[in-house]
Short mmCIF file of C-alpha atoms in Angstrom, two decimals:
data_model
loop_
_atom_site.label_atom_id
_atom_site.label_comp_id
_atom_site.label_asym_id
_atom_site.label_seq_id
_atom_site.Cartn_x
_atom_site.Cartn_y
_atom_site.Cartn_z
CA MET A 24 61.78 88.71 88.98
CA MET A 25 59.14 90.87 90.63
CA LEU A 26 60.48 94.09 89.09
CA ALA A 27 60.75 92.42 85.70
CA TYR A 28 57.16 91.24 86.08
CA LEU A 29 55.96 94.71 87.00
CA GLY A 30 57.85 96.13 84.04
CA HIS A 31 56.38 93.57 81.62
CA GLU A 32 59.82 92.14 81.05
CA VAL A 33 58.97 88.48 81.66
CA SER A 34 58.03 85.77 79.22
CA PRO A 35 54.32 84.78 78.87
CA SER A 36 54.89 81.60 80.87
CA GLU A 37 56.62 83.50 83.67
CA GLN A 38 53.81 86.03 83.56
CA SER A 39 51.21 83.33 84.10
CA LEU A 40 53.23 81.85 86.96
CA MET A 41 53.52 85.21 88.64
CA VAL A 42 49.82 86.00 88.24
CA ALA A 43 48.89 82.66 89.70
CA HIS A 44 51.31 83.06 92.60
CA LEU A 45 50.22 86.60 93.39
CA ALA A 46 46.60 85.49 93.45
CA ARG A 47 47.29 83.28 96.44
CA CYS A 48 50.24 84.95 98.19
CA MET A 49 49.42 88.01 100.24
CA GLY A 50 53.06 88.69 101.15
CA CYS A 51 54.14 88.86 97.52
CA ARG A 52 51.16 91.05 96.65
CA ALA A 53 52.25 93.49 99.33
CA ARG A 54 55.82 93.36 98.06
CA ALA A 55 54.67 93.95 94.49
CA SER A 56 52.67 96.91 95.68
CA ARG A 57 55.67 98.40 97.49
CA LEU A 58 57.90 97.93 94.47
CA ALA A 59 55.30 99.49 92.19
CA GLU A 60 55.15 102.49 94.51
CA ALA A 61 58.92 102.79 94.48
CA GLN A 62 59.00 102.65 90.68
CA ASN A 63 56.32 105.31 90.42
CA LYS A 64 58.22 107.54 92.79
CA VAL A 65 61.35 107.22 90.69
CA ARG A 66 59.43 108.00 87.48
CA GLN A 67 57.81 111.03 89.06
CA ALA A 68 61.12 112.29 90.42
CA PHE A 69 62.76 112.01 86.99
CA GLU A 70 59.78 113.62 85.25
CA ARG A 71 59.75 116.49 87.66
CA LYS A 72 63.48 117.06 87.59
CA ALA A 73 63.68 116.94 83.81
CA ALA A 74 60.60 119.11 83.31
CA GLY A 75 62.40 122.08 84.77
CA VAL A 76 65.21 122.22 82.24
CA ASP A 77 65.65 122.32 78.51
CA PRO A 78 68.64 122.74 76.27
CA PRO A 79 69.29 126.40 75.55
CA LEU A 80 66.82 127.55 72.92
CA LYS A 81 69.25 129.48 70.83
CA VAL A 82 71.80 126.71 70.48
CA THR A 83 72.14 125.59 66.90
CA TRP A 84 74.70 123.70 64.93
CA LEU A 85 76.39 126.23 62.71
CA GLY A 86 78.55 123.78 60.87
CA GLN A 87 81.84 125.39 61.66
CA PRO A 88 84.84 123.80 59.94
CA GLY A 89 86.39 122.88 63.26
CA GLY A 90 83.21 121.11 64.29
CA ARG A 91 82.58 123.49 67.15
CA LEU A 92 79.11 123.89 68.45
CA GLN A 93 78.40 127.58 68.59
CA ASP A 94 75.60 129.34 70.25
CA HIS A 95 74.21 132.81 70.14
CA ALA A 96 74.26 133.23 73.89
CA PRO A 97 74.05 130.59 76.58
CA ILE A 98 76.62 127.84 76.14
CA ARG A 99 79.90 128.51 77.84
CA GLU A 100 82.94 127.94 75.76
CA ARG A 101 85.20 125.38 77.32
CA PRO A 102 87.98 123.42 75.74
CA TYR A 103 86.62 119.92 75.94
CA ARG A 104 89.94 118.23 75.40
CA PRO A 105 92.76 120.24 76.93
CA VAL A 106 96.08 120.07 75.13
CA ALA A 107 99.25 119.96 77.20
CA THR A 108 101.19 122.98 76.03
CA LEU A 109 104.27 124.44 77.69
CA PRO A 110 102.41 127.30 79.41
CA ASN A 111 99.77 124.81 80.61
CA ILE A 112 102.41 122.51 82.06
CA SER A 113 104.27 125.31 83.82
CA SER A 114 101.05 126.71 85.28
CA SER A 115 100.13 123.21 86.45
CA ILE A 116 103.49 122.85 88.18
CA LEU A 117 103.07 126.26 89.81
CA GLY A 118 99.57 125.29 90.94
CA LEU A 119 100.86 122.06 92.39
CA LEU A 120 103.60 123.87 94.29
CA ALA A 121 101.07 126.36 95.62
CA ALA A 122 98.82 123.52 96.78
CA VAL A 123 101.70 121.75 98.54
CA THR A 124 102.73 124.98 100.24
CA LEU A 125 99.15 125.57 101.35
CA ILE A 126 98.83 122.07 102.77
CA ILE A 127 102.11 122.35 104.68
CA GLY A 128 101.04 125.74 105.98
CA LEU A 129 97.70 124.36 107.08
CA GLN A 130 99.33 121.47 108.85
CA ARG A 131 101.69 123.77 110.72
CA SER A 132 99.02 126.26 111.61
CA ALA A 133 96.83 123.38 112.75
CA LEU A 134 99.58 122.16 115.02
CA HIS A 135 100.16 125.61 116.43
CA GLY A 136 96.51 126.58 116.74
CA ASP A 137 94.30 126.86 119.79
CA VAL A 138 91.95 124.37 121.25
CA ASP A 139 88.43 125.74 121.38
CA GLU A 140 85.92 125.67 124.22
CA THR A 141 84.45 122.39 123.00
CA GLY A 142 87.78 120.76 123.51
CA ARG A 143 88.28 120.26 119.77
CA GLY A 144 91.57 121.35 118.36
CA PRO A 145 92.12 123.06 115.04
CA LEU A 146 92.68 119.86 113.15
CA ALA A 147 89.39 118.48 114.33
CA ARG A 148 87.65 121.80 113.68
CA ILE A 149 88.71 122.13 110.09
CA GLY A 150 88.20 118.42 109.61
CA LEU A 151 91.23 117.95 107.43
CA GLN A 152 92.44 114.43 106.95
CA LEU A 153 95.83 115.63 105.73
CA SER A 154 98.26 112.80 105.55
CA VAL A 155 98.25 111.69 109.12
CA SER A 156 96.98 108.45 110.54
CA PRO A 157 93.18 108.15 110.64
CA GLY A 158 92.96 108.43 114.41
CA TYR A 159 94.80 111.71 114.44
CA VAL A 160 91.92 114.09 113.82
CA GLU A 161 89.72 112.10 116.12
CA LEU A 162 91.92 112.72 119.12
CA GLY A 163 90.52 114.83 121.86
CA ALA A 164 91.81 118.00 123.46
CA PRO A 165 94.58 116.41 125.57
CA SER A 166 96.22 114.87 122.56
CA LEU A 167 96.02 118.04 120.56
CA ALA A 168 97.53 119.92 123.44
CA LEU A 169 100.31 117.36 123.61
CA LEU A 170 100.86 117.66 119.92
CA THR A 171 100.97 121.39 120.29
CA ALA A 172 103.47 121.02 123.11
CA ARG A 173 105.58 118.72 121.02
CA ALA A 174 105.54 121.12 118.12
CA TRP A 175 106.52 124.05 120.31
CA ALA A 176 109.27 122.07 121.91
CA GLY A 177 111.18 122.61 118.73
CA ASP A 178 111.85 119.10 117.60
CA GLY A 179 108.24 118.41 116.78
CA ALA A 180 107.67 121.12 114.25
CA ASP A 181 107.23 118.70 111.46
CA LEU A 182 104.30 116.46 111.08
CA GLU A 183 106.27 113.25 111.38
CA SER A 184 107.48 114.15 114.86
CA ALA A 185 104.04 115.35 115.82
CA ARG A 186 102.59 112.04 114.76
CA SER A 187 104.98 110.13 116.95
CA THR A 188 103.89 112.28 119.87
CA VAL A 189 100.45 110.75 119.73
CA SER A 190 101.84 107.88 121.74
CA LEU A 191 102.35 110.33 124.59
CA GLN A 192 98.62 110.49 124.97
CA ASP A 193 98.64 107.14 126.76
CA ARG A 194 101.25 108.37 129.19
CA ALA A 195 99.27 111.50 129.92
CA ARG A 196 96.16 109.43 130.46
CA ALA A 197 97.98 107.33 133.01
CA HIS A 198 98.44 110.48 135.06
CA ALA A 199 95.12 112.04 134.28
CA PRO A 200 92.82 109.23 133.28
CA THR A 201 89.64 111.25 133.40
CA PHE A 202 91.03 114.47 132.13
CA ALA A 203 88.58 114.71 129.28
CA GLU A 204 85.62 113.77 131.43
CA PRO A 205 82.99 116.37 130.62
CA HIS A 206 81.41 116.44 134.07
CA ALA A 207 84.62 117.04 135.96
CA SER A 208 84.73 120.41 137.65
CA ALA A 209 87.01 123.11 136.31
CA ASP A 210 89.37 122.77 139.26
CA GLU A 211 89.56 119.01 138.92
CA SER A 212 90.22 119.30 135.22
CA LEU A 213 92.88 121.90 135.77
CA ASP A 214 94.59 119.73 138.39
CA ARG A 215 94.54 116.78 136.09
CA TRP A 216 95.86 118.80 133.25
CA HIS A 217 98.76 120.15 135.27
CA SER A 218 99.49 116.66 136.49
CA ALA A 219 99.67 115.52 132.88
CA ARG A 220 101.87 118.49 132.11
CA ARG A 221 104.30 117.55 134.86
CA ALA A 222 104.45 114.04 133.48
CA LEU A 223 105.15 115.43 130.08
CA ARG A 224 107.93 117.62 131.41
CA GLY A 225 109.47 114.52 132.86
CA ASP A 226 109.82 113.14 129.40
CA GLU A 227 113.47 113.31 128.43
CA ARG A 228 112.66 113.55 124.79
CA ILE A 229 111.15 116.99 125.18
CA SER A 230 113.32 119.87 126.19
CA GLU A 231 111.58 122.89 127.68
CA PRO A 232 108.11 122.05 126.47
CA LYS A 233 105.58 124.80 126.25
CA ILE A 234 102.15 123.56 127.04
CA LEU A 235 98.85 125.09 126.18
CA CYS A 236 96.64 125.28 129.25
CA LEU A 237 93.23 124.16 128.15
CA MET A 238 91.46 125.94 130.97
CA CYS A 239 92.84 129.40 130.46
CA ALA A 240 93.81 128.90 126.83
CA GLU A 241 97.15 130.52 127.44
CA LEU A 242 100.65 129.31 127.04
CA ASP A 243 102.35 128.02 130.12
CA MET B 30 58.35 111.16 62.64
CA SER B 31 58.23 108.33 65.15
CA PRO B 32 56.03 108.54 68.27
CA ARG B 33 59.05 109.78 70.24
CA GLY B 34 59.62 112.56 67.80
CA PHE B 35 62.76 111.06 66.29
CA ALA B 36 63.34 110.91 62.59
CA LEU B 37 62.32 107.61 61.06
CA ASP B 38 65.09 105.28 59.97
CA LYS B 39 64.94 106.31 56.31
CA GLU B 40 65.00 110.04 57.09
CA LEU B 41 67.80 109.60 59.56
CA ASP B 42 69.74 107.47 57.14
CA GLY B 43 69.49 110.27 54.55
CA LEU B 44 70.57 112.90 57.08
CA ILE B 45 73.58 110.83 58.13
CA LYS B 46 74.63 110.27 54.52
CA ARG B 47 74.30 113.97 53.74
CA THR B 48 76.33 114.88 56.83
CA ILE B 49 79.09 112.47 55.91
CA ALA B 50 79.09 114.04 52.43
CA GLY B 51 79.75 117.40 54.07
CA ASP B 52 76.24 118.86 54.43
CA GLU B 53 76.41 120.69 57.75
CA ALA B 54 72.75 121.67 57.51
CA ALA B 55 71.82 117.99 57.66
CA PHE B 56 73.79 117.60 60.85
CA GLY B 57 71.99 120.68 62.14
CA VAL B 58 68.70 118.82 61.69
CA ILE B 59 70.08 115.80 63.58
CA PHE B 60 71.28 118.14 66.30
CA ASP B 61 67.88 119.80 66.64
CA GLN B 62 66.09 116.48 66.83
CA TYR B 63 68.35 114.83 69.34
CA LYS B 64 69.72 117.64 71.49
CA ASN B 65 66.89 117.14 73.98
CA LEU B 66 67.73 113.45 74.40
CA VAL B 67 71.38 114.20 75.07
CA PHE B 68 70.77 117.19 77.28
CA LYS B 69 68.11 115.56 79.46
CA THR B 70 70.06 112.34 79.85
CA ALA B 71 73.12 114.34 80.87
CA TYR B 72 71.07 116.48 83.22
CA LEU B 73 69.56 113.45 84.95
CA MET B 74 72.99 111.88 85.22
CA LEU B 75 74.83 114.95 86.48
CA GLY B 76 72.07 117.05 88.03
CA ASP B 77 73.59 120.27 86.75
CA ALA B 78 72.40 122.28 83.74
CA PRO B 79 75.64 124.06 82.78
CA GLU B 80 77.56 120.79 82.94
CA SER B 81 74.87 119.15 80.84
CA GLU B 82 75.37 121.86 78.23
CA ASP B 83 79.05 120.95 78.19
CA ILE B 84 78.13 117.31 77.69
CA LEU B 85 75.72 118.30 74.91
CA GLN B 86 78.56 120.07 73.18
CA GLU B 87 81.02 117.25 73.74
CA VAL B 88 78.65 114.54 72.54
CA PHE B 89 77.72 116.31 69.31
CA ILE B 90 81.29 117.15 68.47
CA LYS B 91 82.16 113.50 69.03
CA LEU B 92 79.17 112.49 66.95
CA HIS B 93 80.15 114.83 64.14
CA LYS B 94 83.60 113.31 64.03
CA SER B 95 82.52 109.71 64.18
CA LEU B 96 79.20 109.65 62.37
CA HIS B 97 80.74 107.64 59.56
CA THR B 98 81.36 104.79 62.01
CA TYR B 99 77.67 104.44 62.88
CA ASP B 100 76.38 101.06 61.81
CA PRO B 101 72.55 100.76 61.86
CA SER B 102 72.77 96.98 61.90
CA ARG B 103 74.36 97.13 65.36
CA GLY B 104 71.53 99.07 66.96
CA ALA B 105 69.28 102.08 66.75
CA PHE B 106 70.76 105.55 66.44
CA THR B 107 69.24 106.54 69.78
CA THR B 108 70.93 103.55 71.41
CA TRP B 109 74.25 104.78 70.11
CA LEU B 110 73.51 108.33 71.19
CA HIS B 111 72.49 107.20 74.68
CA ARG B 112 75.71 105.21 74.97
CA VAL B 113 77.90 108.13 73.91
CA THR B 114 76.06 110.43 76.32
CA ILE B 115 76.23 108.07 79.31
CA ASN B 116 79.93 107.42 78.65
CA ALA B 117 80.58 111.16 78.39
CA CYS B 118 78.82 111.73 81.72
CA VAL B 119 80.71 108.95 83.47
CA GLY B 120 83.98 110.20 81.98
CA PHE B 121 83.15 113.75 82.98
CA LYS B 122 82.48 112.69 86.53
CA ARG B 123 85.67 110.67 86.71
CA GLN B 124 87.67 113.53 85.26
CA ARG B 125 86.35 116.08 87.66
CA LYS B 126 86.35 113.61 90.54
CA MET B 127 83.18 115.02 91.88
CA TRP B 128 79.93 113.76 93.24
CA LEU B 129 76.95 113.35 91.01
CA GLY B 130 75.18 115.83 93.15
CA SER B 131 75.10 119.48 93.80
CA LEU B 132 77.74 121.39 95.69
CA GLU B 133 75.20 122.05 98.39
CA GLU B 134 74.62 118.35 98.89
CA MET B 135 78.35 117.78 99.00
CA ALA B 136 78.77 120.46 101.63
CA ALA B 137 75.90 119.06 103.64
CA ARG B 138 77.48 115.62 103.52
CA VAL B 139 80.87 116.88 104.61
CA LEU B 140 79.68 119.24 107.30
CA HIS B 141 76.80 117.04 108.49
CA PHE B 142 74.18 119.74 108.34
CA GLU B 143 71.39 120.58 106.01
CA PRO B 144 70.90 124.02 104.55
CA VAL B 145 67.66 125.69 105.61
CA ALA B 146 66.12 125.55 102.16
CA ARG B 147 66.82 121.85 101.94
CA VAL B 148 65.17 121.18 105.24
CA GLU B 149 62.04 122.88 103.96
CA GLU B 150 62.18 120.76 100.83
CA LYS B 151 62.06 117.64 102.96
CA THR B 152 58.31 117.77 102.74
CA ASP B 153 58.49 117.36 98.99
CA GLU B 154 58.56 113.69 98.12
CA ALA B 155 59.90 114.05 94.58
CA VAL B 156 62.79 116.11 95.92
CA LEU B 157 63.56 113.46 98.50
CA VAL B 158 63.58 110.74 95.90
CA TRP B 159 65.75 112.83 93.62
CA ARG B 160 68.25 113.33 96.39
CA SER B 161 68.41 109.59 96.90
CA ILE B 162 68.84 109.08 93.16
CA SER B 163 71.68 111.56 93.10
CA ARG B 164 73.53 109.43 95.62
CA LEU B 165 73.42 106.33 93.42
CA SER B 166 76.60 105.24 91.69
CA PRO B 167 76.87 106.28 88.02
CA LYS B 168 76.25 102.70 86.89
CA LEU B 169 73.03 102.38 88.86
CA ARG B 170 71.97 105.90 87.98
CA ALA B 171 72.43 105.22 84.28
CA VAL B 172 70.11 102.22 84.30
CA MET B 173 67.55 104.11 86.36
CA VAL B 174 67.55 107.04 83.92
CA LEU B 175 67.27 104.79 80.88
CA ARG B 176 64.58 102.66 82.43
CA TYR B 177 62.42 105.10 84.34
CA TYR B 178 62.82 108.25 82.32
CA TRP B 179 63.35 107.01 78.80
CA ASP B 180 61.29 103.83 79.25
CA LEU B 181 63.84 101.66 77.50
CA SER B 182 63.35 97.92 77.71
CA TYR B 183 65.88 95.75 79.56
CA ALA B 184 67.24 94.58 76.21
CA GLU B 185 67.68 98.14 74.96
CA ILE B 186 69.45 99.15 78.17
CA ALA B 187 71.75 96.16 77.82
CA GLN B 188 72.56 97.32 74.30
CA VAL B 189 73.20 100.91 75.39
CA LEU B 190 75.47 99.96 78.27
CA GLN B 191 76.93 96.94 76.50
CA VAL B 192 76.35 94.67 79.45
CA PRO B 193 74.49 91.34 79.72
CA LEU B 194 70.73 91.37 80.29
CA GLY B 195 71.19 89.83 83.72
CA THR B 196 73.40 92.72 84.74
CA VAL B 197 70.70 95.19 83.73
CA LYS B 198 68.14 93.28 85.81
CA SER B 199 70.36 93.18 88.85
CA ARG B 200 71.30 96.86 88.55
CA ILE B 201 67.65 97.93 88.27
CA ASN B 202 66.80 95.71 91.20
CA SER B 203 69.56 97.09 93.37
CA GLY B 204 68.78 100.67 92.30
CA VAL B 205 65.12 100.36 93.28
CA GLN B 206 65.95 98.56 96.52
CA THR B 207 68.51 101.21 97.45
CA LEU B 208 66.02 103.98 96.84
CA ARG B 209 63.34 102.16 98.83
CA LEU B 210 65.69 101.77 101.76
CA GLU B 211 66.84 105.39 101.61
CA CYS B 212 63.28 106.66 101.41
CA ALA B 213 62.24 104.40 104.29
CA GLU B 214 65.06 105.87 106.37
CA THR B 215 63.96 109.38 105.47
CA ALA B 216 60.39 108.49 106.37
CA ASP B 217 61.62 107.30 109.76
CA GLU B 218 63.14 110.73 110.26
CA GLY B 219 59.68 112.23 110.09
CA ALA B 220 59.11 113.30 106.52
CA PRO B 221 55.71 112.38 105.12
CA MET B 222 56.06 109.58 102.60
CA GLY B 223 52.48 108.61 101.83
CA LEU B 224 52.66 107.40 98.27
CA PRO B 225 49.96 107.08 95.67
CA LEU B 226 49.79 103.82 93.82
CA GLY B 227 49.75 104.57 90.15
CA VAL B 228 50.11 102.90 86.84
CA THR B 229 53.24 100.85 86.56
CA GLY B 230 55.04 99.24 83.71
CA LYS B 231 56.02 100.65 80.38
CA GLY B 232 53.99 103.73 79.78
CA MET B 233 55.35 105.26 76.61
CA VAL B 234 55.60 108.93 77.26
CA SER B 235 56.52 111.53 74.73
CA ARG B 236 59.51 113.41 76.01
CA GLY B 237 58.94 116.39 73.78
CA LEU B 238 61.87 115.67 71.56
#
């Protein structure tokens, strides 16, 4: 109602009511003032943005039989309604295959990548959501190391297996509950990590796991 | 010519009839008179000049093909043109599945940092407001453009967007409130937001059409 009043979009009777109300209500006067400011800001922003651009000067309608708008220089020619032809379809399929290959490659390289000094693994660093569960990229260094271990163990090379390994995080935490604690000394962290590693090695599901040591960033 | 620079109804009617009869020069006149309306609306909707040129092209090709369907009794020509342009912009955005903002803004949103130049621009109030506008949904942005740039009345906006009057009111209300909240948040972050109180309401401004 207030915006409509400020924009002269109310009926005469509503206008009189508003004027009378505003005359005696300080709160509504202040609100009207704030809204008027906001409207002015929006107008000014639009004016300023639009003032900087104009349609290309040389563009004219040449009345081509096909109804194409032609210009002498600036407008880029783009098919505005693509037609699905055989070459288009095959190139689309090729593009799709390339994208799928890239995604799979990224996932694998993310699983096999290093954990950086901030404790964030490659998945977290590149910020890819991929197709894993939402919590996946949020996991800290221990989980990524476990995922890496799982992947290197041979049976975790695919994403599905890697995802199931996330549950191992809880087990590792049981052995090294404060592993990710930032204030822990390097020795403490290393001890905790190796303790978690031993626990992981005890897991029958993983044969000969290779574990990335977060402290020295080398394979164990 | 009308105050906005558009052809008067009778002139326009003649131009449309000539175009339908095959006179391309007549359509050229229509194009010259209305290209600014289409281009600026598209630019304010999309925030990108090259894309707005594409929309300009798309809208006039569409117009050329369907001019014979224009019925003056159902609304002004500009109303029709606004509708075609807004629909083209919304369709364009949906097709490209992109933000109605610049690539830089998108990158900043994803990577949670602001480019240096943008940080400097923080002091500029109009830029701040524009950035907030560019984050509005296409529906809200459309009503804001039609209302605060083209000074259309609520009834005209309802006609352009083919929605009830109440919907226009609520969209304008929520657009302004959203911008106020966003600007208040930005002000809290330290940018100066002292605002002059100016003339409000429907100031008819010539848009140089």
